[in-house]
PDB file of C-alpha atoms in Angstrom:
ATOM      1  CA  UNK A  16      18.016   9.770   2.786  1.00 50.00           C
ATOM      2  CA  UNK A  17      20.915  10.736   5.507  1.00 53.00           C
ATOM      3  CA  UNK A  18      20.618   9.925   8.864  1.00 75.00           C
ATOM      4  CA  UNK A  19      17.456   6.988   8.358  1.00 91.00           C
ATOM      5  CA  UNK A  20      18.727   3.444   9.226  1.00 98.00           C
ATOM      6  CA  UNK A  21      17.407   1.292   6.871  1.00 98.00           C
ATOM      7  CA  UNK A  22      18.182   1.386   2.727  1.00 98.00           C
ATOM      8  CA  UNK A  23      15.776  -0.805   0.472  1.00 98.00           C
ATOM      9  CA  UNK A  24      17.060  -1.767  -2.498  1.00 98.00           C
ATOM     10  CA  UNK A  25      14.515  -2.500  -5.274  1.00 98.00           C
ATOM     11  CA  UNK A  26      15.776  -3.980  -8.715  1.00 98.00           C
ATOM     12  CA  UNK A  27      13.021  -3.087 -11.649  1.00 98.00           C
ATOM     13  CA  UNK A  28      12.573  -4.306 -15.188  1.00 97.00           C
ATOM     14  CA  UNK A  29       9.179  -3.206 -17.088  1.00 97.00           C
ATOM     15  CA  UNK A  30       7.811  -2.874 -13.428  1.00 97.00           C
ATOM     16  CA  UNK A  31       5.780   0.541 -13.671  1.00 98.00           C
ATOM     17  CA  UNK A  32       2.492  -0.942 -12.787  1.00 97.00           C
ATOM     18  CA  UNK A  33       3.510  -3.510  -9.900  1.00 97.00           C
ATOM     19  CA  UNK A  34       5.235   0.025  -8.401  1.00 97.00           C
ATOM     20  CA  UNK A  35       2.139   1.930  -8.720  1.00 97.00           C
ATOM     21  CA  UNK A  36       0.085  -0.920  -7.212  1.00 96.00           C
ATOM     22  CA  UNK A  37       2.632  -1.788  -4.338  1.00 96.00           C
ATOM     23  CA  UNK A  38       4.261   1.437  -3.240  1.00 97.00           C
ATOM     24  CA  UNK A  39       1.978   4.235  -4.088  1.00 95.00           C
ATOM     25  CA  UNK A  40       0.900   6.470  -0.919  1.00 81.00           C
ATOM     26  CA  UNK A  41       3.098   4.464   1.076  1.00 69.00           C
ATOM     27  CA  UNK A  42       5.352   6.056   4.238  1.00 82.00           C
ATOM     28  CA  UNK A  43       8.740   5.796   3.550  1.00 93.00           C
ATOM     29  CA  UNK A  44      10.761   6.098   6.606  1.00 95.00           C
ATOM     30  CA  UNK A  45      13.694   4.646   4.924  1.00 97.00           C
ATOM     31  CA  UNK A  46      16.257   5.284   1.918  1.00 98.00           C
ATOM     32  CA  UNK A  47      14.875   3.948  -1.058  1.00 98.00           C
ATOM     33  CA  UNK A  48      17.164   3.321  -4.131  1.00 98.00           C
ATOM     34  CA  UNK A  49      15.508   1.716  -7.495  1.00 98.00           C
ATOM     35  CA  UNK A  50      17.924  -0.085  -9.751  1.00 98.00           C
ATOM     36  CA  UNK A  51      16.238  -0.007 -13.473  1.00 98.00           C
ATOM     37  CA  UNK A  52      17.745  -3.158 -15.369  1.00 98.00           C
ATOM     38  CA  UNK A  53      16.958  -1.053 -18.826  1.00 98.00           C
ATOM     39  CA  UNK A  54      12.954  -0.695 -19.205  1.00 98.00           C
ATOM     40  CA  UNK A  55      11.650  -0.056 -21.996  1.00 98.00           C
ATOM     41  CA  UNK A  56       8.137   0.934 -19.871  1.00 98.00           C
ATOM     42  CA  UNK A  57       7.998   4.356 -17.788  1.00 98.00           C
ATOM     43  CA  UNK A  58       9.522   2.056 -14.658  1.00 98.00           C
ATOM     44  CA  UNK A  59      12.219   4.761 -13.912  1.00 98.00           C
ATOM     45  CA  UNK A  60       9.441   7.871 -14.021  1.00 98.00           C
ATOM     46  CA  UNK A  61       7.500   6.278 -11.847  1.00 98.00           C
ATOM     47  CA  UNK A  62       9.761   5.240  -9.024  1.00 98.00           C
ATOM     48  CA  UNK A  63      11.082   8.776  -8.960  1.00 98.00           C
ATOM     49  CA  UNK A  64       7.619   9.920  -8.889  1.00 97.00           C
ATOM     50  CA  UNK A  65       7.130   7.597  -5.659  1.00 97.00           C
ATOM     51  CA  UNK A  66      10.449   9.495  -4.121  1.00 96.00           C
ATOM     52  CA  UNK A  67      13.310   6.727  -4.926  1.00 97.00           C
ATOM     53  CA  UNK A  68      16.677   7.618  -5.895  1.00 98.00           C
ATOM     54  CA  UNK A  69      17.059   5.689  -9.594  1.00 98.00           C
ATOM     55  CA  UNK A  70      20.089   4.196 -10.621  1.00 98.00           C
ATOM     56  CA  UNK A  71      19.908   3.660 -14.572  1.00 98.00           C
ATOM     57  CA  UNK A  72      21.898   0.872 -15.818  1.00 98.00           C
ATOM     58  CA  UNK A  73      22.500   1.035 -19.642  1.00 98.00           C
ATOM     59  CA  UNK A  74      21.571  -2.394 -19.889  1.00 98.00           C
ATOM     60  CA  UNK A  75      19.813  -5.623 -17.992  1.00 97.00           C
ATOM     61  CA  UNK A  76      22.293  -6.812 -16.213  1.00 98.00           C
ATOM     62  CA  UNK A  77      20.437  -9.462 -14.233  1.00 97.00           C
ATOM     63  CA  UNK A  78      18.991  -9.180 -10.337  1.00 98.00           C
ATOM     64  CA  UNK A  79      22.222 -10.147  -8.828  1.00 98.00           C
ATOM     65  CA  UNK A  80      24.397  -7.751  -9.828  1.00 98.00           C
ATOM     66  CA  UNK A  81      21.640  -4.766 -10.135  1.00 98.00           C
ATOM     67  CA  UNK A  82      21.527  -5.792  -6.352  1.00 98.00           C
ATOM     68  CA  UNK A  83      25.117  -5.079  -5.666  1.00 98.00           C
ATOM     69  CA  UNK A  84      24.892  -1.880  -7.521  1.00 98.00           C
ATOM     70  CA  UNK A  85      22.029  -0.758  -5.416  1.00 98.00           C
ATOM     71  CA  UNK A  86      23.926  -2.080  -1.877  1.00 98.00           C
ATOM     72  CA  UNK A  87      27.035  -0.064  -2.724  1.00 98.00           C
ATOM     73  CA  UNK A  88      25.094   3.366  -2.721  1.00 97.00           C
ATOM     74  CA  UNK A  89      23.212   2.542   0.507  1.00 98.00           C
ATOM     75  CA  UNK A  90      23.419   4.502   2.984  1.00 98.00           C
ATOM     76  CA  UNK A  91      21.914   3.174   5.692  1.00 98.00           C
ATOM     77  CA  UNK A  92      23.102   0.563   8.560  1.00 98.00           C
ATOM     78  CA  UNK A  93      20.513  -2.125   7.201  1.00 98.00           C
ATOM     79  CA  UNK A  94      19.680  -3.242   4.158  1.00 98.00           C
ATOM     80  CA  UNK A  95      16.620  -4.644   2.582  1.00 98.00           C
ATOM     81  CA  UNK A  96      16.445  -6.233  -0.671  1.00 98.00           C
ATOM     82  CA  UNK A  97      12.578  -5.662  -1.678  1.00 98.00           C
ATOM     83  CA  UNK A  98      10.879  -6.660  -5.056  1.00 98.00           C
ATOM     84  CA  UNK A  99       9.008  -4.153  -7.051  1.00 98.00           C
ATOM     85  CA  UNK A 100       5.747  -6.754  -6.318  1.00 97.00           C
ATOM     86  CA  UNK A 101       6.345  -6.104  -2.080  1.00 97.00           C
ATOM     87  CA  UNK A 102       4.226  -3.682  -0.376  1.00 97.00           C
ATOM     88  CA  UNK A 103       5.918  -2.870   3.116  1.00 96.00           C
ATOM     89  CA  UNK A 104       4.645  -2.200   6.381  1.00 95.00           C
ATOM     90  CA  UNK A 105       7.178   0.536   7.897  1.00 95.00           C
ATOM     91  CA  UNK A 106       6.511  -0.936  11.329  1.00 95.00           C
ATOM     92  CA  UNK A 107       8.139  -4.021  11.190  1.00 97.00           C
ATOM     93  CA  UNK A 108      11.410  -2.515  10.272  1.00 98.00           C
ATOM     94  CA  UNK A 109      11.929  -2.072  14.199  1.00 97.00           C
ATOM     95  CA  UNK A 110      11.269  -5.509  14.740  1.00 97.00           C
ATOM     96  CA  UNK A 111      14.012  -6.594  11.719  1.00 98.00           C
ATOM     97  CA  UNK A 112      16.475  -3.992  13.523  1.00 98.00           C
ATOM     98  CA  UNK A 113      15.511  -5.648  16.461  1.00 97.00           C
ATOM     99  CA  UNK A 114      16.355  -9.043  15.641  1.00 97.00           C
ATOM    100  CA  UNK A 115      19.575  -8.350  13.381  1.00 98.00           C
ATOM    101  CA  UNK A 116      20.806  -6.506  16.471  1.00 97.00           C
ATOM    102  CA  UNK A 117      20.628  -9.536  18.562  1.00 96.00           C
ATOM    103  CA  UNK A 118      21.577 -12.432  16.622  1.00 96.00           C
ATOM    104  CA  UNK A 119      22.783 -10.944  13.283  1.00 97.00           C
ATOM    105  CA  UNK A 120      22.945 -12.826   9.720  1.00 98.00           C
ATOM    106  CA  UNK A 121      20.197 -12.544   7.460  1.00 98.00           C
ATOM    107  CA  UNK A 122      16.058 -12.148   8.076  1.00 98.00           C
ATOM    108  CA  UNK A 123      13.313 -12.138   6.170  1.00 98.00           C
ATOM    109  CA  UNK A 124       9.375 -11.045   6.807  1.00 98.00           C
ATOM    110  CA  UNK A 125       6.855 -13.767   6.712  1.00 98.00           C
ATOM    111  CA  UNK A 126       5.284 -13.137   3.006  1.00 98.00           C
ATOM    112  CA  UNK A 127       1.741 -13.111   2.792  1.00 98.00           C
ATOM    113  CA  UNK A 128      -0.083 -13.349  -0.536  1.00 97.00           C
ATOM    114  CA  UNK A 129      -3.235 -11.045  -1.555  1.00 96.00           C
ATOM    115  CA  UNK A 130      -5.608 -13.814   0.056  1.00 96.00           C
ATOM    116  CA  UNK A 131      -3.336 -13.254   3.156  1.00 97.00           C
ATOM    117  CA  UNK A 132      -2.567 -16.945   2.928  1.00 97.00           C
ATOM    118  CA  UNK A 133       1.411 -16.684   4.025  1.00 97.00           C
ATOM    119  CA  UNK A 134       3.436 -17.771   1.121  1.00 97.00           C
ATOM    120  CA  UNK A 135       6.172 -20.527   1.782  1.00 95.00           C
ATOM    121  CA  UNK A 136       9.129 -17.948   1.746  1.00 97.00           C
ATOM    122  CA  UNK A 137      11.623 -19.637   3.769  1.00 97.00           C
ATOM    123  CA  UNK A 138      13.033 -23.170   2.699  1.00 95.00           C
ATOM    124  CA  UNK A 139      14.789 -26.163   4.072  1.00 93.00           C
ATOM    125  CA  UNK A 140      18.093 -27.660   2.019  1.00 93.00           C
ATOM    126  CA  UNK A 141      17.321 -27.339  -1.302  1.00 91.00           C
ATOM    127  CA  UNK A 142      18.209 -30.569  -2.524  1.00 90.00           C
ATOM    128  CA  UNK A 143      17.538 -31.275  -6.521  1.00 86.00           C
ATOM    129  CA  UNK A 144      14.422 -33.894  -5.120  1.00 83.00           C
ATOM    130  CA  UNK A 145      13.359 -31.044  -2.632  1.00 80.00           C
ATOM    131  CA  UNK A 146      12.610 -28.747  -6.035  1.00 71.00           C
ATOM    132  CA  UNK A 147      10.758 -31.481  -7.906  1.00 73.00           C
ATOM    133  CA  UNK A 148       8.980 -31.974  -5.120  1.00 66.00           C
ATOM    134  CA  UNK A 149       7.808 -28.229  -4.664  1.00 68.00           C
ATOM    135  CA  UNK A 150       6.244 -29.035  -8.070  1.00 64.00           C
ATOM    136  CA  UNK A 151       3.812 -31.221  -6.596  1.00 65.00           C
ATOM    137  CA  UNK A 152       5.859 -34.194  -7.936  1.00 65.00           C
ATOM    138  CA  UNK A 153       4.850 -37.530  -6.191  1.00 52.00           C
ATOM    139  CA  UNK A 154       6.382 -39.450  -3.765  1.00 59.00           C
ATOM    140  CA  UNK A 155       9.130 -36.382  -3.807  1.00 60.00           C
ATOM    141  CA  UNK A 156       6.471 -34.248  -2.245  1.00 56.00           C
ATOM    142  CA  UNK A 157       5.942 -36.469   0.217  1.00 55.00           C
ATOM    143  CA  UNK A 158       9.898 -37.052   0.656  1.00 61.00           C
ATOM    144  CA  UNK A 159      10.011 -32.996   1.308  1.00 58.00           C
ATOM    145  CA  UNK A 160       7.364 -32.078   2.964  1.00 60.00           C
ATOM    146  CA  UNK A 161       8.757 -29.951   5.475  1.00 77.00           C
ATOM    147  CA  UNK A 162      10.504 -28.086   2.854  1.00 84.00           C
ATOM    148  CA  UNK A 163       8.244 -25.462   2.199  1.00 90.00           C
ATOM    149  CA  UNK A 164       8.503 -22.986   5.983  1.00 94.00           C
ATOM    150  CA  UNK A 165       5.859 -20.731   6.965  1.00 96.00           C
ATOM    151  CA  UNK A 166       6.919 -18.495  10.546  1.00 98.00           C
ATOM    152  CA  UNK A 167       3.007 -18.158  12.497  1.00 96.00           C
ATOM    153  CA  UNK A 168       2.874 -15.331  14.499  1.00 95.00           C
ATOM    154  CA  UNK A 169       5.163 -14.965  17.477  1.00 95.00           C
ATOM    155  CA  UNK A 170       7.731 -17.338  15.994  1.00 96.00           C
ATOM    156  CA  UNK A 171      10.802 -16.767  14.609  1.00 98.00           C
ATOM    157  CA  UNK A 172      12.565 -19.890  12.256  1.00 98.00           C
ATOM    158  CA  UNK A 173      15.708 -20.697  11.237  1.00 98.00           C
ATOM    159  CA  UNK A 174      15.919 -21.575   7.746  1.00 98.00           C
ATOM    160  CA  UNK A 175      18.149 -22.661   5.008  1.00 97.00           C
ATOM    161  CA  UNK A 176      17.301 -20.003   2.672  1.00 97.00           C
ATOM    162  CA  UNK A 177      14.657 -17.295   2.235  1.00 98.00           C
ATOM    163  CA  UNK A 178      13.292 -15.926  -1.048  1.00 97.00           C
ATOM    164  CA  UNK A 179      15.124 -13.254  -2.589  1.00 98.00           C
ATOM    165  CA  UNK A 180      11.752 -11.067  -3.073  1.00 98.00           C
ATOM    166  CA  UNK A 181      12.476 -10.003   0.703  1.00 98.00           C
ATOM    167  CA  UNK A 182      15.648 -10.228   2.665  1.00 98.00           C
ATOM    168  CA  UNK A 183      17.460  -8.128   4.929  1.00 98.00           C
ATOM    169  CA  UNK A 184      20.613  -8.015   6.898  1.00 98.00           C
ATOM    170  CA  UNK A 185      23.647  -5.690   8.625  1.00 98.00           C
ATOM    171  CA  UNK A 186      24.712  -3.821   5.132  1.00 98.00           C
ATOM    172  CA  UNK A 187      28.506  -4.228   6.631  1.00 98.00           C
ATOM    173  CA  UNK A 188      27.673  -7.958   7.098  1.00 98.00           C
ATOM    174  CA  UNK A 189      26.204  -8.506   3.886  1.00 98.00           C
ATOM    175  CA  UNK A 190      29.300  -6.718   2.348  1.00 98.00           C
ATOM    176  CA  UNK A 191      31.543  -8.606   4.040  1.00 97.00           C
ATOM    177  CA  UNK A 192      29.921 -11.898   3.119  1.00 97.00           C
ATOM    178  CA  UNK A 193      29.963 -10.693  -0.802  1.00 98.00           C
ATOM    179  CA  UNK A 194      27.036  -9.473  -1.532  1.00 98.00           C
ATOM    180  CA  UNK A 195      24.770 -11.635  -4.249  1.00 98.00           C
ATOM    181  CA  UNK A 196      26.906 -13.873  -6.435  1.00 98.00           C
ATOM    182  CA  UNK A 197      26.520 -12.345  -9.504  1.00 98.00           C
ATOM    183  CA  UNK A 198      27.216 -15.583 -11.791  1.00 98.00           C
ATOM    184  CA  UNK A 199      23.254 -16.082 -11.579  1.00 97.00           C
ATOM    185  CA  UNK A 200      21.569 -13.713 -13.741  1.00 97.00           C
ATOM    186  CA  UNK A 201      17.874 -14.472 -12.025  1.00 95.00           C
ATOM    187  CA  UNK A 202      16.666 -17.640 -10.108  1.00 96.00           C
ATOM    188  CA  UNK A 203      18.812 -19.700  -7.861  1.00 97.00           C
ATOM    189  CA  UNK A 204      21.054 -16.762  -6.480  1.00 98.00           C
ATOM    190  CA  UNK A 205      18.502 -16.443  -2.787  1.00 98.00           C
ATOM    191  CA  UNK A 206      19.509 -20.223  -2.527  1.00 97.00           C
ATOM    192  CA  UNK A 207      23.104 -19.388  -2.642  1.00 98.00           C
ATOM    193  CA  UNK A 208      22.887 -16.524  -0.662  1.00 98.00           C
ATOM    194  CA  UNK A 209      21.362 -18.391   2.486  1.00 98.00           C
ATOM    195  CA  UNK A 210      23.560 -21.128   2.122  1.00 97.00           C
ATOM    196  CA  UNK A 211      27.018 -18.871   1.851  1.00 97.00           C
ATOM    197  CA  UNK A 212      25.719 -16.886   5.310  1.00 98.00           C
ATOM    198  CA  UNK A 213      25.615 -20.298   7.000  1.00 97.00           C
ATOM    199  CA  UNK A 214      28.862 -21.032   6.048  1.00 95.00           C
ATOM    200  CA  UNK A 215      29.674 -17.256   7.412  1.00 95.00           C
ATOM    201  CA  UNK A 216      28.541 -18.165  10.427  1.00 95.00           C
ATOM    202  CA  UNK A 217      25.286 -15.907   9.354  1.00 97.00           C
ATOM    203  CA  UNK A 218      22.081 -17.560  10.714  1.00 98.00           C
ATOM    204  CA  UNK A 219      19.187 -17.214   8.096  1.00 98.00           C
ATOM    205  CA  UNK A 220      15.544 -16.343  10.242  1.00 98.00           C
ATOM    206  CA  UNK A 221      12.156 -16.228   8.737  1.00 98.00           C
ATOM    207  CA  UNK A 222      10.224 -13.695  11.438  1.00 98.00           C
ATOM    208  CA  UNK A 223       6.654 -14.715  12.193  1.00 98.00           C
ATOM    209  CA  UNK A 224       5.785 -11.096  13.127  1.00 97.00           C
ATOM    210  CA  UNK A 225       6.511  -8.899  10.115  1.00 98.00           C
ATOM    211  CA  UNK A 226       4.108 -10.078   7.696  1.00 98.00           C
ATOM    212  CA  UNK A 227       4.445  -8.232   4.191  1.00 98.00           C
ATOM    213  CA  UNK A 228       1.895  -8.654   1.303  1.00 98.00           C
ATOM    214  CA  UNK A 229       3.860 -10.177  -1.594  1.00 98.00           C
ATOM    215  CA  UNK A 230       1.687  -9.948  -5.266  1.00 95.00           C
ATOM    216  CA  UNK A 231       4.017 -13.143  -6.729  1.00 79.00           C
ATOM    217  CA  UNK A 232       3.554 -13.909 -10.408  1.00 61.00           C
ATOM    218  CA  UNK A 233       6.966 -16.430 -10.905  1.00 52.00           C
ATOM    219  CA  UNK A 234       6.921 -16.726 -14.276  1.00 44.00           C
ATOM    220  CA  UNK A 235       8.046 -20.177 -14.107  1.00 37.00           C
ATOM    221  CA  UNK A 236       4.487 -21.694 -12.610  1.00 40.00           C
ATOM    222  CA  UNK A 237       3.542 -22.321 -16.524  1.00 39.00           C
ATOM    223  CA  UNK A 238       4.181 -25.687 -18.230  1.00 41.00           C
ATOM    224  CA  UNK A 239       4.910 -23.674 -21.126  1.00 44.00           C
ATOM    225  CA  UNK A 240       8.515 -23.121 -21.757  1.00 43.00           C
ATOM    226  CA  UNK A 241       9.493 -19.518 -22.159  1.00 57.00           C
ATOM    227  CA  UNK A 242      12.847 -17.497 -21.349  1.00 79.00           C
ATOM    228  CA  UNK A 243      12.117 -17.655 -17.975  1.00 84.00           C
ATOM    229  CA  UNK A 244      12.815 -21.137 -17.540  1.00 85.00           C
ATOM    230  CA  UNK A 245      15.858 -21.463 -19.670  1.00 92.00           C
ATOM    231  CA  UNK A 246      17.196 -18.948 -16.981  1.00 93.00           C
ATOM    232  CA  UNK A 247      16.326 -21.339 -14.364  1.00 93.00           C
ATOM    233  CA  UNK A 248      17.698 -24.068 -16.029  1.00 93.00           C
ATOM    234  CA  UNK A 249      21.095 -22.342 -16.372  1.00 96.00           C
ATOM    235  CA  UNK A 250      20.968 -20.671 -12.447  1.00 97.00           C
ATOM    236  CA  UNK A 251      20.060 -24.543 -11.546  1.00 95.00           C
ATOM    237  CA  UNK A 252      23.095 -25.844 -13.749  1.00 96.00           C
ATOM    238  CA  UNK A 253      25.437 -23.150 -12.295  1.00 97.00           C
ATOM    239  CA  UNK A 254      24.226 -23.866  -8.065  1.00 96.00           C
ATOM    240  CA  UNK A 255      24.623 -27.690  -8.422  1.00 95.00           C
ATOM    241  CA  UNK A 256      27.825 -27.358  -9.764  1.00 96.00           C
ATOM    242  CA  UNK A 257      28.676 -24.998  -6.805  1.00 95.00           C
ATOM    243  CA  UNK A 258      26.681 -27.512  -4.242  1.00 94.00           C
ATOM    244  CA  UNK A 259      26.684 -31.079  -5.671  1.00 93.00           C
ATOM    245  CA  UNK A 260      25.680 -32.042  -2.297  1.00 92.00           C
ATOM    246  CA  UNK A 261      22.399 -31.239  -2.940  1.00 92.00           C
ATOM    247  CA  UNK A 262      22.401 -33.017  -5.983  1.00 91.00           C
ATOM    248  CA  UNK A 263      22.034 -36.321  -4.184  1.00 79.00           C
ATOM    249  CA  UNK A 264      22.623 -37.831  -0.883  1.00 65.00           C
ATOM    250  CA  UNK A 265      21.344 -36.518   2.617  1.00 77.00           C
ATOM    251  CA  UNK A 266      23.941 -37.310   4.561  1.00 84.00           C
ATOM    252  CA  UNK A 267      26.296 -35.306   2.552  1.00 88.00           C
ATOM    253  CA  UNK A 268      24.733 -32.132   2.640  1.00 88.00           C
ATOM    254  CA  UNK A 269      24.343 -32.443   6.840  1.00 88.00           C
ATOM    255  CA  UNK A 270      28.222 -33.109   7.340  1.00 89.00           C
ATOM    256  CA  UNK A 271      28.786 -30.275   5.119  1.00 89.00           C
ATOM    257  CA  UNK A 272      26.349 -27.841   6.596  1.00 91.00           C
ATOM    258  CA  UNK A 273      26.139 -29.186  10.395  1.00 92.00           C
ATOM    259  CA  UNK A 274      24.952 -26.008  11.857  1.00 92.00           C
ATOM    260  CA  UNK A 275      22.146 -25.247   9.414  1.00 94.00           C
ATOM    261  CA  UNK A 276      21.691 -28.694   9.473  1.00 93.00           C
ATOM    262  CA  UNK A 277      20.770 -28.791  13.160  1.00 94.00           C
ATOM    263  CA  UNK A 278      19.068 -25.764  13.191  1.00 96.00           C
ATOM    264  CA  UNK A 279      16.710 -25.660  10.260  1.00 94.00           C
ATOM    265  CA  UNK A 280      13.571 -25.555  11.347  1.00 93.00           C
ATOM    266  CA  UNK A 281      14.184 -25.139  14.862  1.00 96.00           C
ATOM    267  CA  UNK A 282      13.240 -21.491  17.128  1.00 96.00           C
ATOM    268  CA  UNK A 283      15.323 -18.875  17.406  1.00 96.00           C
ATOM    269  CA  UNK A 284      16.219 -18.302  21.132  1.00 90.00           C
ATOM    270  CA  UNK A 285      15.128 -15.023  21.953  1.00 75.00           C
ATOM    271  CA  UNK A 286      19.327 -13.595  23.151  1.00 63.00           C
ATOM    272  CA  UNK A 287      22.370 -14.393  21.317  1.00 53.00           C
ATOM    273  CA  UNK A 288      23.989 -15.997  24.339  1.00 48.00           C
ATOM    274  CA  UNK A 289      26.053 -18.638  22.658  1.00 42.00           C
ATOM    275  CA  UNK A 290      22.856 -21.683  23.086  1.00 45.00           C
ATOM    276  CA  UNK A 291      21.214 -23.552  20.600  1.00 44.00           C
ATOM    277  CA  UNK A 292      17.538 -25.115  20.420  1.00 46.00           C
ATOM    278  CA  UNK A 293      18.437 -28.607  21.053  1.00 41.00           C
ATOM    279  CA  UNK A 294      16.488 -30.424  18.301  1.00 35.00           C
ATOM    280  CA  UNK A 295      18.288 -33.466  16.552  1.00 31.00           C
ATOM    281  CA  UNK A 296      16.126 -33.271  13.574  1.00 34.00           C
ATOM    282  CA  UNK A 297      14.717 -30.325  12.215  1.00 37.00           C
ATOM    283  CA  UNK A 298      11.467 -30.011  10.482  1.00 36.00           C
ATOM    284  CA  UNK A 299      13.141 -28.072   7.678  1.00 42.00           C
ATOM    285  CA  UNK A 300      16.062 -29.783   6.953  1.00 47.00           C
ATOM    286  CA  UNK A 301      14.653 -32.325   4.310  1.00 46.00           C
TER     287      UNK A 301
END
């Protein structure tokens, strides 16, 4: 809608139900623009219904580049990128505003699940030993146990990368940066993204005081193989080819990321006035 800061972009596939459940009867103080990857379910009805403008694409075309389609109609000065499975609390839009006014690059809410235990949404480096160790995989848990970043209340954390179910930034900054790289069809393309604003100069913040309910079903928690991870498998084929840093070797991912390096991890200062927390080794950076 004209003249309202903020567009949210929401990318659907067979997501009628997780819209009813998550944005029914909710304000919307902001543009809202659904991206339909092809349903085959009533997805598009229903996010008209709930006062989105749809964007029908003839077929699935993958979360990146649905995305990208979405971010080149918006309208607004800020962006959010919001799953169908998000419910949003219009209030802490002022506080993302806030904080992209100040120090810029890319934020994300603190993700609670429907326990209101905070999900892990922001991450340290994402080395291949990092993910194995997210699975619970011993000693690599151990190795990486700072990986995993939850912002408490009143804190806001620079991390490496924040999970693509929620992010936000500048829409003319996240333009300029190139949008989501559209050579991952789903998985992998949130790491990318935080790791490409860091090497824009784009600090990526996890905000302590928006805290958004986040109904997460990754359809890779099974040990049963399925679709969904063979598209992991490729988006994690296609990133360490683009980052073989993080295939192996600490060191080698610091010298080639020395600000997020230092940084991850650390607090954001309150003013963009050219400082930096002065921690050598950040809690997130394993």
């Amino acid at each position: 809608m004209a003249g309202q800061p903020w567009s949210v972009v929401t990318v659907t596939y067979n997501s009628a139900d997780t819209l009813r459940r998550c944005w029914s009867g909710a304000d919307k103080p902001y543009e809202w623009i659904v991206v339909d990857n092809d349903s085959a379910d009533d997805s598009v009805a229903v996010a008209e219904e709930l006062g989105a403008r749809v964007i029908r694409l003839p077929e699935n075309v993958g979360f990146s580049k649905a995305n990208n389609v979405g971010v080149r109609q918006a309208a607004g000065e800020y962006v959010l990128f919001a799953n169908p499975d998000l419910e949003i609390e219009p209030a802490g839009f002022v506080t993302m505003q806030r904080h992209l006014d100040v120090h810029g690059g890319l934020v994300a809410p603190q993700l609670l699940g429907t326990d209101g235990i905070p999900q892990p949404n922001g991450r340290g480096f994402p080395y291949a030993t990092a993910k194995l160790g997210n699975r619970k995989i011993w000693p690599l848990s151990r190795m990486h146990a700072n990986y995993r970043v939850v912002a408490n209340a009143g804190e806001a954390v620079y991390v490496a990368w924040v999970m693509g179910a929620a992010v936000a930034a500048r829409t003319a900054d996240f333009v300029a940066m190139g949008g989501w790289n559209e050579r991952f069809f789903l998985y992998y393309e949130d790491h990318e993204l935080g790791l490409r604003a860091w090497r824009h100069d784009m600090p990526v913040v996890l905000l302590g005081d928006v805290r958004w309910t986040h109904h997460w079903a990754r359809a890779t928690n099974s040990f049963q193989w399925s679709r969904a991870h063979t598209l992991e498998l490729q988006s994690a084929r296609t990133f360490f080819g683009l980052f073989p840093e993080f295939v192996v070797g600490l060191p080698t991912a610091a010298r080639r990321n020395p600000q997020a390096a230092r940084l991850i991890g650390a607090q954001v200062p309150a003013q963009r006035d050219g400082s930096l927390p002065s921690s050598t080794q950040p809690a997130g950076a394993n």
